Tab-separated table of C-alpha atoms in Angstrom:
chain	number	residue	atom	x	y	z
A	76	ASN	CA	125.426	73.444	82.344
A	77	ALA	CA	128.332	75.836	82.551
A	78	GLY	CA	126.832	77.393	85.684
A	79	VAL	CA	128.099	80.926	86.294
A	80	THR	CA	130.834	82.222	84.004
A	81	GLN	CA	132.779	85.485	84.114
A	82	THR	CA	134.846	87.327	81.544
A	83	PRO	CA	137.576	88.383	81.564
A	84	LYS	CA	139.555	86.301	84.043
A	85	PHE	CA	142.194	88.961	84.558
A	86	ARG	CA	142.623	92.594	83.566
A	87	VAL	CA	145.055	95.421	84.187
A	88	LEU	CA	143.756	98.984	83.936
A	89	LYS	CA	145.286	102.397	84.301
A	90	THR	CA	143.657	104.902	86.638
A	91	GLY	CA	140.773	106.609	84.869
A	92	GLN	CA	140.151	103.884	82.317
A	93	SER	CA	136.796	102.191	82.034
A	94	MET	CA	135.813	98.577	81.609
A	95	THR	CA	132.893	96.178	81.832
A	96	LEU	CA	132.875	92.794	83.524
A	97	LEU	CA	130.447	90.259	82.154
A	98	CYS	CA	128.655	87.604	84.155
A	99	ALA	CA	126.529	84.937	82.513
A	100	GLN	CA	124.468	82.125	84.014
A	101	ASP	CA	122.642	79.310	82.283
A	102	MET	CA	120.572	78.098	85.239
A	103	ASN	CA	117.582	80.389	84.611
A	104	HIS	CA	118.199	82.102	87.945
A	105	GLU	CA	116.232	85.211	88.806
A	106	TYR	CA	118.701	86.810	91.192
A	107	MET	CA	122.238	87.875	90.332
A	108	TYR	CA	124.915	89.562	92.431
A	109	TRP	CA	128.291	91.232	92.141
A	110	TYR	CA	130.766	91.008	95.018
A	111	ARG	CA	134.315	92.141	95.542
A	112	GLN	CA	136.774	90.162	97.619
A	113	ASP	CA	139.591	91.847	99.491
A	114	PRO	CA	142.030	90.200	101.918
A	115	GLY	CA	140.608	89.823	105.421
A	116	MET	CA	137.285	91.402	104.473
A	117	GLY	CA	135.409	88.488	103.014
A	118	LEU	CA	133.044	89.283	100.181
A	119	ARG	CA	131.194	92.578	100.016
A	120	LEU	CA	128.098	93.083	97.911
A	121	ILE	CA	128.417	95.781	95.248
A	122	HIS	CA	125.097	95.577	93.396
A	123	TYR	CA	122.462	92.974	92.830
A	124	SER	CA	119.471	92.293	90.618
A	125	VAL	CA	116.178	90.613	91.439
A	126	GLY	CA	115.197	90.127	87.818
A	127	GLU	CA	115.642	91.262	84.249
A	128	GLY	CA	115.647	95.033	83.992
A	129	THR	CA	116.096	95.636	87.721
A	130	THR	CA	119.149	96.519	89.803
A	131	ALA	CA	119.778	97.588	93.382
A	132	LYS	CA	122.683	98.877	95.435
A	133	GLY	CA	124.556	96.663	97.827
A	134	GLU	CA	127.049	97.442	100.549
A	135	VAL	CA	129.768	99.140	98.440
A	136	PRO	CA	128.169	100.497	95.233
A	137	ASP	CA	130.181	103.704	94.743
A	138	GLY	CA	132.247	103.805	91.565
A	139	TYR	CA	130.324	100.957	89.932
A	140	ASN	CA	127.300	100.653	87.704
A	141	VAL	CA	125.374	97.572	86.619
A	142	SER	CA	122.859	96.506	84.033
A	143	ARG	CA	120.622	93.453	83.622
A	144	LEU	CA	119.198	93.739	80.119
A	145	LYS	CA	118.872	89.987	79.752
A	146	LYS	CA	117.960	87.513	82.460
A	147	GLN	CA	121.098	85.466	81.943
A	148	ASN	CA	123.580	88.347	81.962
A	149	PHE	CA	124.649	90.820	84.629
A	150	LEU	CA	127.219	93.466	83.700
A	151	LEU	CA	129.403	95.395	86.108
A	152	GLY	CA	130.905	98.645	84.849
A	153	LEU	CA	133.719	100.800	86.130
A	154	GLU	CA	133.436	104.249	84.540
A	155	SER	CA	136.734	105.634	85.851
A	156	ALA	CA	138.883	103.023	87.535
A	157	ALA	CA	140.768	103.846	90.731
A	158	PRO	CA	143.535	101.886	92.502
A	159	SER	CA	141.081	101.245	95.360
A	160	GLN	CA	139.100	99.104	92.942
A	161	THR	CA	141.934	96.616	92.647
A	162	SER	CA	140.254	93.450	93.817
A	163	VAL	CA	138.848	90.082	92.823
A	164	TYR	CA	135.286	90.356	91.583
A	165	PHE	CA	132.812	87.521	91.899
A	166	CYS	CA	129.437	87.150	90.314
A	167	ALA	CA	126.773	84.908	91.830
A	168	SER	CA	123.225	83.866	91.069
A	169	SER	CA	120.336	82.264	92.913
A	170	LEU	CA	117.115	80.708	91.716
A	171	LEU	CA	114.402	82.534	93.575
A	172	ARG	CA	113.867	85.303	95.991
A	173	GLY	CA	114.057	83.944	99.472
A	174	ASP	CA	116.222	83.925	102.499
A	175	GLN	CA	116.950	80.267	102.021
A	176	GLU	CA	118.322	80.273	98.545
A	177	THR	CA	121.884	79.186	97.892
A	178	GLN	CA	124.042	81.448	95.785
A	179	TYR	CA	126.226	79.921	93.086
A	180	PHE	CA	129.466	81.695	92.282
A	181	GLY	CA	131.537	82.246	89.173
A	182	PRO	CA	135.321	81.728	89.068
A	183	GLY	CA	136.120	85.411	89.577
A	184	THR	CA	137.797	88.258	87.716
A	185	ARG	CA	141.074	89.600	89.042
A	186	LEU	CA	141.401	93.341	88.406
A	187	LEU	CA	144.530	95.405	88.933
A	188	VAL	CA	144.272	99.176	88.649
A	189	LEU	CA	147.595	100.969	88.363
B	821	ALA	CA	122.619	95.143	111.167
B	822	GLN	CA	123.671	91.595	110.494
B	823	SER	CA	127.280	90.578	110.931
B	824	VAL	CA	129.499	87.518	110.894
B	825	ALA	CA	132.774	86.929	112.686
B	826	GLN	CA	135.384	84.304	111.964
B	827	PRO	CA	137.836	84.785	114.822
B	828	GLU	CA	140.693	82.746	113.341
B	829	ASP	CA	142.577	83.929	110.271
B	830	GLN	CA	144.203	80.515	109.919
B	831	VAL	CA	143.741	77.035	111.296
B	832	ASN	CA	146.478	74.437	111.088
B	833	VAL	CA	145.672	70.776	111.552
B	834	ALA	CA	147.399	67.469	110.889
B	835	GLU	CA	145.860	65.133	108.360
B	836	GLY	CA	143.496	62.703	110.063
B	837	ASN	CA	142.808	65.011	112.983
B	838	PRO	CA	139.472	66.742	113.607
B	839	LEU	CA	138.996	70.128	111.962
B	840	THR	CA	136.921	72.968	113.389
B	841	VAL	CA	136.404	76.393	111.828
B	842	LYS	CA	134.609	78.880	114.055
B	843	CYS	CA	131.831	81.286	113.117
B	844	THR	CA	129.618	83.554	115.196
B	845	TYR	CA	126.862	85.794	113.928
B	846	SER	CA	124.562	88.621	114.864
B	847	VAL	CA	121.089	89.173	113.382
B	848	SER	CA	117.871	90.819	114.449
B	849	GLY	CA	115.565	88.219	112.920
B	850	ASN	CA	116.033	84.525	112.282
B	851	PRO	CA	119.432	83.528	110.923
B	852	TYR	CA	119.976	81.593	107.729
B	853	LEU	CA	123.552	80.374	107.838
B	854	PHE	CA	125.874	79.157	105.106
B	855	TRP	CA	129.383	77.799	104.710
B	856	TYR	CA	131.348	78.196	101.483
B	857	VAL	CA	134.821	76.969	100.544
B	858	GLN	CA	137.226	78.616	98.120
B	859	TYR	CA	140.103	76.719	96.561
B	860	PRO	CA	143.037	78.668	95.073
B	861	ASN	CA	142.089	80.722	92.015
B	862	ARG	CA	138.527	79.431	92.132
B	863	GLY	CA	135.116	80.814	92.995
B	864	LEU	CA	133.241	79.973	96.160
B	865	GLN	CA	131.618	76.567	96.423
B	866	PHE	CA	128.605	75.909	98.609
B	867	LEU	CA	129.208	73.427	101.444
B	868	LEU	CA	126.105	73.488	103.616
B	869	LYS	CA	123.389	75.655	105.096
B	870	TYR	CA	121.150	75.909	108.130
B	871	ILE	CA	117.622	77.150	107.638
B	872	THR	CA	115.556	75.425	110.298
B	873	GLY	CA	115.193	72.033	111.937
B	874	ASP	CA	118.055	69.924	113.254
B	875	ASN	CA	120.890	71.904	114.721
B	876	LEU	CA	123.456	69.565	113.140
B	877	VAL	CA	123.673	70.075	109.402
B	878	LYS	CA	125.559	67.699	107.127
B	879	GLY	CA	127.071	68.942	103.887
B	880	SER	CA	129.468	68.153	101.089
B	881	TYR	CA	132.865	66.431	101.394
B	882	GLY	CA	132.155	65.088	104.901
B	883	PHE	CA	131.696	68.494	106.500
B	884	GLU	CA	129.051	69.284	109.060
B	885	ALA	CA	128.125	72.326	111.110
B	886	GLU	CA	126.329	72.806	114.381
B	887	PHE	CA	123.897	75.648	114.893
B	888	ASN	CA	123.902	76.931	118.464
B	889	LYS	CA	121.293	79.613	119.019
B	890	SER	CA	122.273	80.481	122.591
B	891	GLN	CA	125.903	81.030	121.591
B	892	THR	CA	124.975	82.504	118.179
B	893	SER	CA	127.505	80.192	116.575
B	894	PHE	CA	127.682	77.986	113.502
B	895	HIS	CA	131.008	76.176	113.645
B	896	LEU	CA	132.132	74.021	110.733
B	897	LYS	CA	133.552	70.608	111.548
B	898	LYS	CA	135.088	67.597	109.913
B	899	PRO	CA	135.999	64.504	111.937
B	900	SER	CA	139.109	63.631	109.935
B	901	ALA	CA	140.805	66.302	107.836
B	902	LEU	CA	142.434	65.645	104.459
B	903	VAL	CA	145.275	67.539	102.827
B	904	SER	CA	142.827	68.372	100.040
B	905	ASP	CA	140.670	70.275	102.568
B	906	SER	CA	143.289	73.026	102.614
B	907	ALA	CA	141.400	76.075	101.379
B	908	LEU	CA	139.738	79.328	102.434
B	909	TYR	CA	136.440	78.910	104.272
B	910	PHE	CA	133.722	81.540	104.529
B	911	CYS	CA	130.768	81.678	106.850
B	912	ALA	CA	127.785	83.768	105.743
B	913	VAL	CA	124.474	84.822	107.249
B	914	ARG	CA	121.221	86.112	105.893
B	915	ASP	CA	118.923	87.885	108.317
B	916	SER	CA	115.254	87.049	107.859
B	917	ALA	CA	114.465	90.657	108.814
B	918	ALA	CA	116.870	92.199	106.295
B	919	GLY	CA	115.765	90.958	102.911
B	920	ASN	CA	118.021	88.795	100.811
B	921	LYS	CA	121.371	90.356	101.634
B	922	LEU	CA	124.083	87.804	102.412
B	923	THR	CA	126.857	88.944	104.739
B	924	PHE	CA	130.187	87.111	104.703
B	925	GLY	CA	132.801	86.693	107.376
B	926	GLY	CA	136.416	87.563	106.655
B	927	GLY	CA	137.362	83.974	105.926
B	928	THR	CA	139.540	81.370	107.644
B	929	ARG	CA	142.423	79.735	105.864
B	930	VAL	CA	142.747	76.032	106.664
B	931	LEU	CA	146.061	74.301	106.215
B	932	VAL	CA	146.085	70.534	106.597
B	933	LYS	CA	149.573	69.105	106.891
B	934	PRO	CA	150.440	65.532	105.913
């Protein structure tokens, strides 16, 4: 099992450009999540999905959109990138709905918006 | 609203000495508590979790954590630190009354010196 993978690993964008981050998991997990990590702020939830075809807003959803067309993939889109979106983005997945479930994380995507 | 605090930005310890990383939380329901570790340029790795039962939880790599309900704390401990334990540690909480949202602390950097 590859677990949770993310592409790309690193990207530089100019303000106003758009891009899509791809997350894939091969563990047949129902739940998937997108977080951003900023120094001193831990991880903050952007959007999440409780199953194929469903998405929901997290703590900091503005400026991002997501789609879960296939169970194994969760895409994060930036329609018009801003410097404030410079961050490290992590995808995670968990097996079932439940307060007890452990989330498994991908290696991250480092995004720099100039 | 649920919250997590990690009061120390950095912890320095000599190899072989005990290591403690502090975490306190606030929830309205029952807490489900997690510790994750992040090595440089890597995603988060699950260390251990408290759901219910014994207050002392044992996890990966010799780490353990003690749940203290009266002090609303979940400190991470290791009896004898290794240089390879140098990393960024995150505490996280899920509130049983707040769905499946996981809230992370700001992280504590651990530096173990030879």
